[in-house]
CSV table of C-alpha atoms and ligand atoms in Angstrom, one decimal:
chain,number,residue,atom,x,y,z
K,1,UNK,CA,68.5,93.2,117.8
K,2,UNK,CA,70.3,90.3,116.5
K,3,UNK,CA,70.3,88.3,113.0
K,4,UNK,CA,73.0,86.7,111.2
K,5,UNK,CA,73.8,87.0,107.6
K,6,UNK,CA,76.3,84.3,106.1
K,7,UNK,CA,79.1,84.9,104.4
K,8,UNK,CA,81.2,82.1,103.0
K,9,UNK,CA,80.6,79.4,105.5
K,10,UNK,CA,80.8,81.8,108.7
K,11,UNK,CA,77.7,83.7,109.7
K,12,UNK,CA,78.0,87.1,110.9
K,13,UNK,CA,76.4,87.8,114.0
K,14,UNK,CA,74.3,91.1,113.3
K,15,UNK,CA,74.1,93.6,116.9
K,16,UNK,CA,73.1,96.8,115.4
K,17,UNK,CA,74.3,100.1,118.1
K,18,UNK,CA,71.3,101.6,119.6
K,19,UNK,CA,73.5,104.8,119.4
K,20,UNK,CA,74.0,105.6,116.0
K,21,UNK,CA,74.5,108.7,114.5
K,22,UNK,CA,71.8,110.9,113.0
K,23,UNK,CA,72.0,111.4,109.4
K,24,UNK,CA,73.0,114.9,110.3
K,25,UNK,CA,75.4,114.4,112.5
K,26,UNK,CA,76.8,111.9,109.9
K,27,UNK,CA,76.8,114.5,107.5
K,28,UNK,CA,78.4,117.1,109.6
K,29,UNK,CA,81.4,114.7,110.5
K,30,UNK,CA,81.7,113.8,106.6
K,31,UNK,CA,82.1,117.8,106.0
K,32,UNK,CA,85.5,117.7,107.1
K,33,UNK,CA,86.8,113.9,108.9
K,34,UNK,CA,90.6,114.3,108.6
K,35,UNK,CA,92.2,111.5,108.9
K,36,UNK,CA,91.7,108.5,111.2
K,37,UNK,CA,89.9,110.2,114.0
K,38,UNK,CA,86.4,109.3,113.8
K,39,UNK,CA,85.0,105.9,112.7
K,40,UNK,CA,82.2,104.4,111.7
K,41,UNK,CA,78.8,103.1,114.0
K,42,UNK,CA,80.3,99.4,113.6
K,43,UNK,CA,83.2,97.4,113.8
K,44,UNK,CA,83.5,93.5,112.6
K,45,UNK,CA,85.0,91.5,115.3
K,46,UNK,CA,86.3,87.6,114.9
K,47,UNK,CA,87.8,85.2,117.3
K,48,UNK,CA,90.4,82.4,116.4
K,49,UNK,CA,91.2,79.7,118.3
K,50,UNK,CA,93.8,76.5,118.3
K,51,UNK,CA,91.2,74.4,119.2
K,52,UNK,CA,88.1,75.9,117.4
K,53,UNK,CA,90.2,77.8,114.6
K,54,UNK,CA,88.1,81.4,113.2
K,55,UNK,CA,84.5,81.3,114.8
K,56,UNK,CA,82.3,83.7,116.4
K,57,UNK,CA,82.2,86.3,114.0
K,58,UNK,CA,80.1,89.5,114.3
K,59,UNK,CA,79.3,92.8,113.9
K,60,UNK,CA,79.0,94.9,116.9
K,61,UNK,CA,78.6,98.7,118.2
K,62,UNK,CA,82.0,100.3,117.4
K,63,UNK,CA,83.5,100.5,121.0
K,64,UNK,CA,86.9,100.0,123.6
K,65,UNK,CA,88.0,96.4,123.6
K,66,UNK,CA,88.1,94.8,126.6
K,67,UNK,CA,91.6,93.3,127.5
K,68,UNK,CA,93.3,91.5,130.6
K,69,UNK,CA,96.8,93.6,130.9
K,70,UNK,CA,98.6,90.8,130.3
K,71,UNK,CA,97.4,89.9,127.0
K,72,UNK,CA,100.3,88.7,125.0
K,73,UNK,CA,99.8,91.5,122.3
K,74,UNK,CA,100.6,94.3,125.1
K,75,UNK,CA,103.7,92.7,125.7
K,76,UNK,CA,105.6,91.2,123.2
K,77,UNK,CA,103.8,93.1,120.0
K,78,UNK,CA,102.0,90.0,117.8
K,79,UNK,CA,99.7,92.6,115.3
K,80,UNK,CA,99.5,92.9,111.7
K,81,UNK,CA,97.0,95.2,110.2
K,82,UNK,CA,96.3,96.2,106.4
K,83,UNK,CA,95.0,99.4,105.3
K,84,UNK,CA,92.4,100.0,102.5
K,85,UNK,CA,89.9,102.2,101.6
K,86,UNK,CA,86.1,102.4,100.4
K,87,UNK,CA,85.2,104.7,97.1
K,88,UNK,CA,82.0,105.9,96.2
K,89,UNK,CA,81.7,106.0,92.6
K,90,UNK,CA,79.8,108.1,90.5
K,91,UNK,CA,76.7,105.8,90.5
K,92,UNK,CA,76.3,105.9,94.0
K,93,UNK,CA,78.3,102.4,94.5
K,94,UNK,CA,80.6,101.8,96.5
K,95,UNK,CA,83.8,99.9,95.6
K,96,UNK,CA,87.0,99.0,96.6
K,97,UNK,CA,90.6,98.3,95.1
K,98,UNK,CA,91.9,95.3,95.1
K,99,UNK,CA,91.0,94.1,98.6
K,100,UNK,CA,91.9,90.5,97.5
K,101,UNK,CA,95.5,91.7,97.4
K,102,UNK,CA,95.0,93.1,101.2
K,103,UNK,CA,93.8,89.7,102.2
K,104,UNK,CA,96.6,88.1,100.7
K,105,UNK,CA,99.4,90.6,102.5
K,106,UNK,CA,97.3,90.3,105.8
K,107,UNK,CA,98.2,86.1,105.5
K,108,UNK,CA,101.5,86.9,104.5
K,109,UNK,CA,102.2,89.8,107.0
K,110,UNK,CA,100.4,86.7,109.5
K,111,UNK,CA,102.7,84.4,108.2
K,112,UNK,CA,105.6,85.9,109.7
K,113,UNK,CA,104.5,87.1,113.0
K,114,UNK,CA,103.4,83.3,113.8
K,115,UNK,CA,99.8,84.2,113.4
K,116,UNK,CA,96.7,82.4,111.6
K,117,UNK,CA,96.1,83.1,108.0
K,118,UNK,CA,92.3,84.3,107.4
K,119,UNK,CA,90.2,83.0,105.0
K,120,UNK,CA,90.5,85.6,102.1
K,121,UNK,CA,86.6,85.2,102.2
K,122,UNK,CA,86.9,86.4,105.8
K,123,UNK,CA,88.7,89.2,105.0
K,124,UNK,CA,86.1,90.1,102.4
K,125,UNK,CA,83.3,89.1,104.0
K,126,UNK,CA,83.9,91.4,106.9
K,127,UNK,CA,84.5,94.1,104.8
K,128,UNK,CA,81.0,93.7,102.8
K,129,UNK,CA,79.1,93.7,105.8
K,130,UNK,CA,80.7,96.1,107.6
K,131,UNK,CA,79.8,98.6,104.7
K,132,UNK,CA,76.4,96.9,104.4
K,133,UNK,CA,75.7,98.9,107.4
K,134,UNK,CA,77.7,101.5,107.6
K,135,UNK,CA,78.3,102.4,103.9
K,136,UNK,CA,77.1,105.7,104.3
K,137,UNK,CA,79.7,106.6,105.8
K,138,UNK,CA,81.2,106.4,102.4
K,139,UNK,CA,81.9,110.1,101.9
K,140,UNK,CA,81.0,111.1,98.3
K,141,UNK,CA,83.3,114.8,97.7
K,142,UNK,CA,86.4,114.3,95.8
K,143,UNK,CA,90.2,112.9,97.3
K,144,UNK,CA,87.5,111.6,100.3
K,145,UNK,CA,86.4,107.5,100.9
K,146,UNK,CA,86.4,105.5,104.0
K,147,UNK,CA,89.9,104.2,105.3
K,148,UNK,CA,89.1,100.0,106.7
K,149,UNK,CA,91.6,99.2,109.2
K,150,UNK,CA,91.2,95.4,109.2
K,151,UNK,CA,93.6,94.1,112.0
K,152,UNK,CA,94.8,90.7,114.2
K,153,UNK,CA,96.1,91.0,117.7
K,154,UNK,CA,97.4,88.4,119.9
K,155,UNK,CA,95.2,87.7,123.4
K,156,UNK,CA,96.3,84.6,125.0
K,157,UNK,CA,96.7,86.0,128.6
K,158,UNK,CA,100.1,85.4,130.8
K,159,UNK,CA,103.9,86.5,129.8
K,160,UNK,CA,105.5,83.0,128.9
K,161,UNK,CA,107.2,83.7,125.8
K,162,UNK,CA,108.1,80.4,124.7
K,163,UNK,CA,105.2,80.0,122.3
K,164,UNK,CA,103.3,82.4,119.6
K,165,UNK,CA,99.7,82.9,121.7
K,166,UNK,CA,97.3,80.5,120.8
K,167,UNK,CA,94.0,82.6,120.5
K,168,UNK,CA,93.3,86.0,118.3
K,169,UNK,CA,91.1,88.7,117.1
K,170,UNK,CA,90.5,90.2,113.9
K,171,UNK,CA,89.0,93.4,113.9
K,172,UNK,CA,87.6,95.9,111.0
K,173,UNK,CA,87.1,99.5,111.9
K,174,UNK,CA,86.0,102.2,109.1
K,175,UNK,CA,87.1,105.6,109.0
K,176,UNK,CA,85.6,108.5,106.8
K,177,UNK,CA,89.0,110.1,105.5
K,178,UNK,CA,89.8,113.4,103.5
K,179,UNK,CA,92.6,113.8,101.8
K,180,UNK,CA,95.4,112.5,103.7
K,181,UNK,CA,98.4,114.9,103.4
K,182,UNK,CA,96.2,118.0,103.4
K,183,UNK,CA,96.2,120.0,99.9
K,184,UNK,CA,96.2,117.2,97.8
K,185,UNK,CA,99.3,117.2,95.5
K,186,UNK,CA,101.5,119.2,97.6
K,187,UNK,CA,105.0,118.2,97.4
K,188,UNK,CA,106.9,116.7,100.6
K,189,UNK,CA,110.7,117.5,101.5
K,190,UNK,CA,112.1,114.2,103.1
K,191,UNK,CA,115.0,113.5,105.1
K,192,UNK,CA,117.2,110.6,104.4
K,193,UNK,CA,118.0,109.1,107.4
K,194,UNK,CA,121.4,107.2,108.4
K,195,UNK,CA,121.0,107.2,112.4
K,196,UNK,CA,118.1,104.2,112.8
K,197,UNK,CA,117.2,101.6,109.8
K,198,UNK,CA,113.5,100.5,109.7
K,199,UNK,CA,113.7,96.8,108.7
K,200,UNK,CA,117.1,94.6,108.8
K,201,UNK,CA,117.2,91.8,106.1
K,202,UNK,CA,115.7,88.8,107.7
K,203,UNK,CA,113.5,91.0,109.9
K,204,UNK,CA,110.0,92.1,109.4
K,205,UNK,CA,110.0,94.6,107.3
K,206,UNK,CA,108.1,93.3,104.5
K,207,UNK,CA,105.5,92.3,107.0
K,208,UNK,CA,102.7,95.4,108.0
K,209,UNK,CA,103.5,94.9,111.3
K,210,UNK,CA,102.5,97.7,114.0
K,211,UNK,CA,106.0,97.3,115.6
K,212,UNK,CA,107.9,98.3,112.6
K,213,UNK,CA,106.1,101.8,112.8
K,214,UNK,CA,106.9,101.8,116.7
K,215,UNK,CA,110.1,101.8,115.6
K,216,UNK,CA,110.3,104.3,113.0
K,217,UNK,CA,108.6,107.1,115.5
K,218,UNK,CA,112.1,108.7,116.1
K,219,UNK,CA,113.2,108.7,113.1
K,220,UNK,CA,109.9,110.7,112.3
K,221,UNK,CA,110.8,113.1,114.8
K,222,UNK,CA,114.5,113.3,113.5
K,223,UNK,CA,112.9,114.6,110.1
K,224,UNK,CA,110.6,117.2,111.3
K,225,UNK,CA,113.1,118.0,113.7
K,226,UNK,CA,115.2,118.7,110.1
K,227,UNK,CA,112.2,120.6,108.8
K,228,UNK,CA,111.3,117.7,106.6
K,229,UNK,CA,107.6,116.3,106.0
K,230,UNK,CA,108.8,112.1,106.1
K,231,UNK,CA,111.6,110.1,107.0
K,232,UNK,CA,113.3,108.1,104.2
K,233,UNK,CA,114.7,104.6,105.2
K,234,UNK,CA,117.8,103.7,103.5
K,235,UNK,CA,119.2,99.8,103.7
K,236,UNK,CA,120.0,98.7,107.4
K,237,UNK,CA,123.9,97.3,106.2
K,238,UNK,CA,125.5,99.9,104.1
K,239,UNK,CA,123.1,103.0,104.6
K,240,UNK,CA,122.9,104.1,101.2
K,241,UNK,CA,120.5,102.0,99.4
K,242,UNK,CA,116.9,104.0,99.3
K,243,UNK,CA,114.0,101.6,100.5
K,244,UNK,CA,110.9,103.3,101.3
K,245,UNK,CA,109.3,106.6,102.5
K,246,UNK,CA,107.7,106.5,105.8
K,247,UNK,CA,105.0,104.3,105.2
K,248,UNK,CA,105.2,104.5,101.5
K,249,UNK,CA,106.7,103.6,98.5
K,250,UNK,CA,109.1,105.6,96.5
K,251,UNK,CA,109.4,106.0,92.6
K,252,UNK,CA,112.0,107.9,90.5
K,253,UNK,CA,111.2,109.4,87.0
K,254,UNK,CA,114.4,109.7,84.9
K,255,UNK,CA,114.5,112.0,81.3
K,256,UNK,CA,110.9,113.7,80.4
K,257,UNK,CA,108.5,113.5,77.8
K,258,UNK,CA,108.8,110.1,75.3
K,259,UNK,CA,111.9,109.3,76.9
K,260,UNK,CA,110.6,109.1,80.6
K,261,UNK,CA,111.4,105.8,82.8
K,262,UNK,CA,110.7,104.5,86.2
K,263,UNK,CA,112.7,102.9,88.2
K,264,UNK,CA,111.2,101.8,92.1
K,265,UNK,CA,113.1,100.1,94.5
K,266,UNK,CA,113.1,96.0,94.6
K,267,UNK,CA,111.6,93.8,96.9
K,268,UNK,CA,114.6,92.5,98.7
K,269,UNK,CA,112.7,91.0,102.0
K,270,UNK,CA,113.1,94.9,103.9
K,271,UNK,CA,110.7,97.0,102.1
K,272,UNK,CA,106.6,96.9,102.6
K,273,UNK,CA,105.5,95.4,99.2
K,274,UNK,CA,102.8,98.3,98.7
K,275,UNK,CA,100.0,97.8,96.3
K,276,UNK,CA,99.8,100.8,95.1
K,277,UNK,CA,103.8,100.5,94.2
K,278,UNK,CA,102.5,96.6,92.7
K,279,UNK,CA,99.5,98.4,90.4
K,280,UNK,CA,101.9,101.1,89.5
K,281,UNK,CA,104.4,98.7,88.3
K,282,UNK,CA,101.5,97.2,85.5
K,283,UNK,CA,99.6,101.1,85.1
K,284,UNK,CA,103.1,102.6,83.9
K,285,UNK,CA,104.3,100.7,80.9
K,286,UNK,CA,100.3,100.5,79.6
K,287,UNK,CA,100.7,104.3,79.4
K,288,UNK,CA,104.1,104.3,77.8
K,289,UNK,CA,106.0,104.4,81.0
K,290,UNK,CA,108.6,102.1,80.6
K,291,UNK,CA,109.8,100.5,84.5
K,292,UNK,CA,112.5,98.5,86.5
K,293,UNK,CA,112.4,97.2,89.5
K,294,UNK,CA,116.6,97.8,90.7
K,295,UNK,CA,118.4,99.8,93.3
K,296,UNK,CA,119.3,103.2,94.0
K,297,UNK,CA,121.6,104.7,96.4
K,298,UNK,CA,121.7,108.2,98.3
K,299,UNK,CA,124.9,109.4,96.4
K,300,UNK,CA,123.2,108.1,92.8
K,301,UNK,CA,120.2,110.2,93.7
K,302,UNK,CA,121.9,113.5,94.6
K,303,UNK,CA,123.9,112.8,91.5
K,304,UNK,CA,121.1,112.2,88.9
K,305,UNK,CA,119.0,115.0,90.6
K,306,UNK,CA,121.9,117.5,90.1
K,307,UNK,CA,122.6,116.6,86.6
K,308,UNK,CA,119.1,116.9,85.7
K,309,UNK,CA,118.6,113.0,84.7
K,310,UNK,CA,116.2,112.9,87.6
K,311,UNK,CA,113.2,114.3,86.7
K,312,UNK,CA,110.5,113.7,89.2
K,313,UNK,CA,110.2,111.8,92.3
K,314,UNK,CA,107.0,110.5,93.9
K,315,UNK,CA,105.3,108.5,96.9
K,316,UNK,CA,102.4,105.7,96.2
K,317,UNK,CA,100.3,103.8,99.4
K,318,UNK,CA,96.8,103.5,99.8
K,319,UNK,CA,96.2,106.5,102.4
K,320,UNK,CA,98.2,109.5,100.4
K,321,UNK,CA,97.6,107.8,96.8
K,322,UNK,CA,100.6,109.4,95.2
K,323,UNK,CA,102.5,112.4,96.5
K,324,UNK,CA,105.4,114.1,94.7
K,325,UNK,CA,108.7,114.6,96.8
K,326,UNK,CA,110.3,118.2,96.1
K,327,UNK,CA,113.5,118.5,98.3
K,328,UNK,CA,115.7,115.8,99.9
K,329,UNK,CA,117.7,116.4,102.6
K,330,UNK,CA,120.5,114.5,104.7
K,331,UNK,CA,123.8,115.0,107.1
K,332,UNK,CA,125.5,115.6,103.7
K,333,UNK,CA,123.1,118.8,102.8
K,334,UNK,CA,120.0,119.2,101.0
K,335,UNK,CA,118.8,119.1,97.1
K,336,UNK,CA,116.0,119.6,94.9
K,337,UNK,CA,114.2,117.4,92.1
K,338,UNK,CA,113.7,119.6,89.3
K,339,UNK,CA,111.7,122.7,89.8
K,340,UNK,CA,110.2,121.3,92.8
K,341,UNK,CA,106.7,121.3,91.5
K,342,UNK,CA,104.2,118.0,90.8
K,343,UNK,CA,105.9,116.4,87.4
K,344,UNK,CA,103.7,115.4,84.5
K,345,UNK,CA,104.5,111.9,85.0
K,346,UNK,CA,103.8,112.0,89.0
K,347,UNK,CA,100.3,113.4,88.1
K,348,UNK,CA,99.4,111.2,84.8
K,349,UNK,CA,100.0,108.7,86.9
K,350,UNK,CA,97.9,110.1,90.0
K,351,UNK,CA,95.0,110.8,87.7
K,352,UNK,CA,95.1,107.2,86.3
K,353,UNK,CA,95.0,105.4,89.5
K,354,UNK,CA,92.6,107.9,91.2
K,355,UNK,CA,90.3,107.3,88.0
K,356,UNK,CA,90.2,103.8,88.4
K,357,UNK,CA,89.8,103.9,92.3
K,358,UNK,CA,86.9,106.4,92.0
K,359,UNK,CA,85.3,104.7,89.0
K,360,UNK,CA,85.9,107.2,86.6
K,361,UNK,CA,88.0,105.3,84.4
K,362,UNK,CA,87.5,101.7,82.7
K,363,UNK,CA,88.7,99.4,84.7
K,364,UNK,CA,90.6,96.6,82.2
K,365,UNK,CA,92.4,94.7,84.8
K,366,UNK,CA,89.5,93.5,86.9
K,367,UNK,CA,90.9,95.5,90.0
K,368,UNK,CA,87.6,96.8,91.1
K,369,UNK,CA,85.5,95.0,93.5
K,370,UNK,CA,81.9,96.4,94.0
K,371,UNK,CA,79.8,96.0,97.7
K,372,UNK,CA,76.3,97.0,95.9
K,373,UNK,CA,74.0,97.5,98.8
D,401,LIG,C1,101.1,100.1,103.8
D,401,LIG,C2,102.5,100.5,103.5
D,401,LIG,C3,103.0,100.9,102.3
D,401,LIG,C4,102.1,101.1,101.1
D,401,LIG,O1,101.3,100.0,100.7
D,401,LIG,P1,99.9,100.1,99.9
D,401,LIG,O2,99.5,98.8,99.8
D,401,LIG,O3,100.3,100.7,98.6
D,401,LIG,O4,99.1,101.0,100.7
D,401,LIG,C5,104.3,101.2,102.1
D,401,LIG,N1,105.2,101.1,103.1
D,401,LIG,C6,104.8,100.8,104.4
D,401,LIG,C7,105.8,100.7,105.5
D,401,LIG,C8,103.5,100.5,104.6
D,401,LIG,O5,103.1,100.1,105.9
C-alpha cells in the first residue's frame, strides 16, 4: 500500500508494514519496554544528495539498513543524531517538547561534522507522521513516552578521505521507553574522571556526535569499575573544571530554602548544550531560583560540599529528565552532597518540567508542540 501525504513541500512516501504488531502484543511490550530496545512498526527514512539536495522521503517498515561496507560512515564516523521524546497527555494527545530546538541542534551538530542542515520542517515533518502511524505506541503510565531517535549518517561509498561524503540519510526511529534510570529519582554516585577528557576545545563536543560517546565508553567502564553509576568529564586542559555528566548536564544548588541558587556550567564550545539544561536555565528564576551560568572546579566542589554550601546536585537531559547525584568520587577519595537524598530544589524542579512535558501544568512559554491525530 502506498500514498503520500505532504508535509512542507516534501511528500512522504506512505509503505505501511504488513507485519505490524497486534494491539496485544503492543500492549504487552508497553507493560514494561526499558529503554531503547524495542521500536516502533515504522521508521521515516530521507535521502540527500549534492546534486538533488533532501528528496525521497518516506515511511517504511521499521527494518536493517542495507549498506555497502565501505560506506563512508563505517569508516571515518560522519553521524549526528538528537534524542527526544513523545508524551501522552492526559487528554489522550500526544505532544512533544520543544522539538524545534532539536531541529535546530541537529543543523548545528550537522554544521560541524560537514553535513547538510535539514529543513526544520523536515525534522518536524518526519516526526508528525511517524507518530501519525505509530502513535500508539505512545505509552500512557507515568515516567513512560516514546524516545524519537532522529539521525544523519554519511553513505557515499569508497575510503578517499579528502572530502565530506556527498550523499546522506536521515532516519527517525521511535522507541517506547520507561523510566530511564530505573526507580525514578534514585540518586547516582559519579566518578570524576582525570585519565580521558570527552571533548577538547575546538573539538566536537558541543556537537551530538555518535563518536564523542565512542569515546567516552572507557571512561564508563573506569566508573563502574569505581562502583560509580556515570562518568563525570572534567575540562580536557587543566582537569579540574566540571563539564558534563555522561550524557547529561550537571547543576549545583548552593544554601536552601529562600536563599537557594544555581549555578550550571557554561557553554564554552566542549560541553553538549542540553535542552533540558537551556529550559532549566528560564524554569528556575520563574520559581524563585535565582541562576548563573560560570565555572566550577573539582577542588571547589569537594570544598563547598564539605562546608555544607553545596546543597544539592542534579543531572537534566531528555532520556533521565532530572536525576539527583548523591556521592562523588575521584583518585583524591570520595564525598557526599548533603544527606544524600533527592533535594527540594532537585525535585521542585523535576515536578515542574515533568508537568509541563506531560501536560499537567500550563504551559506559558509556548514549549509544547501537539501531533493531534
Ligand atoms: C543529549 C545530551 C545532553 C542532554 O541534552 P538534552 O537536550 O537536555 O537531552 C547532555 N550531554 C550530552 C553529551 C548529550 O549527548
Amino acid at each position: 500500500m502506498s500514498n503520500d501525504t505532504t508535509t512542507s513541500g516534501l511528500a512522504f512516501d506512505i509503505q505501511l508494514s504488513t507485519r505490524r504488531r497486534t494491539p496485544q502484543e503492543r500492549e504487552a511490550i508497553l507493560e514494561n519496554p526499558g529503554f531503547g530496545k524495542v521500536f516502533t512498526d515504522h521508521m521515516v527514512t530521507i535521502r540527500y544528495t549534492a546534486e538533488k539536495g533532501w528528496h525521497d522521503a518516506k515511511l517504511e517498515p521499521y527494518g536493517p539498513l542495507s549498506l555497502d561496507p565501505a560506506t563512508s560512515v563505517l569508516h571515518y564516523a560522519q553521524e549526528v543524531f538528537e534524542g527526544l521524546k513523545a508524551y501522552r497527555h492526559p487528554d489522550g494527545t500526544i505532544a512533544c517538547f520543544r522539538p524545534e530546538a532539536n531541529a535546530a541542534r541537529f543543523n548545528r551538530s550537522a554544521a560541524r561534522m560537514a553535513m547538510p542542515e535539514l529543513p526544520e520542517e523536515l525534522f518536524v515533518g518526519a516526526i508528525e507522521t511517524l507518530l501519525a502511524h505509530d502513535g500508539d505506541w505512545v505509552p500512557s503510565q507515568a515516567d513512560t513516552s516514546l524516545y524519537l531517535r532522529p539521525f544523519m549518517i554519511s553513505t557515499d561509498v569508497g575510503l578517499g578521505v579528502n572530502s565530506p561524503s556527498s550523499s546522506y540519510l536521515f532516519v527517525l526511529i521511535a522507541s517506547p521507553s520507561g523510566a530511564y534510570f530505573s526507580g525514578g529519582v534514585k540518586p547516582v554516585t559519579v566518578w570524576l574522571c582525570e585519565d580521558y577528557t570527552r571533548a577538547a576545545p575546538g573539538g566536537t563536543g558541543a556537537a551530538k556526535f555518535g563518536g564523542n560517546y565512542a569515546a567516552s565508553f572507557l571512561a564508563q567502564a573506569q566508573a563502574v569499575e569505581q562502583g560509580c553509576d556515570q562518568v563525570v568529564w572534567l575540562d580536557a586542559v587543566e582537569h579540574r573544571w566540571v563539564e558534563e555528566m555522561g550524557g547529561m548536564n550537571l547543576f549545583f544548588v548552593f544554601g536552601s530554602g529562600p536563599e537557594a541558587r544555581l549555578l550550571t556550567p557554561e557553554l564554552t564550545g566542549t560541553l553538549l548544550p542540553g535542552i533540558t539544561r537551556d529550559s532549566l536555565l528560564k524554569l528556575a528564576p520563574e520559581l524563585g531560583l535565582p541562576v548563573e551560568e560560570g565555572r566550577i572546579s573539582t577542588d571547589q566542589w569537594r570544598e563547598a560540599a564539605t562546608s555544607g554550601e553545596l546543597t544539592e546536585v542534579f543531572a537534566c537531559g531528555t532520556a533521565a529528565v532530572i536525576t539527583p547525584v548523591s556521592h562523588v568520587k575521584s583518585s583524591k577519595g570520595e564525598f557526599q552532597i548533603a544527606d544524600g537524598k533527592p533535594g527540594p530544589v532537585t525535585l521542585r524542579l523535576r515536578e515542574e518540567l515533568v508537568g509541563l512535558q506531560y501536560g499537567t501544568r500550563p504551559d506559558s512559554h509556548g514549549w509544547v508542540r501537539r501531533f493531534d491525530r
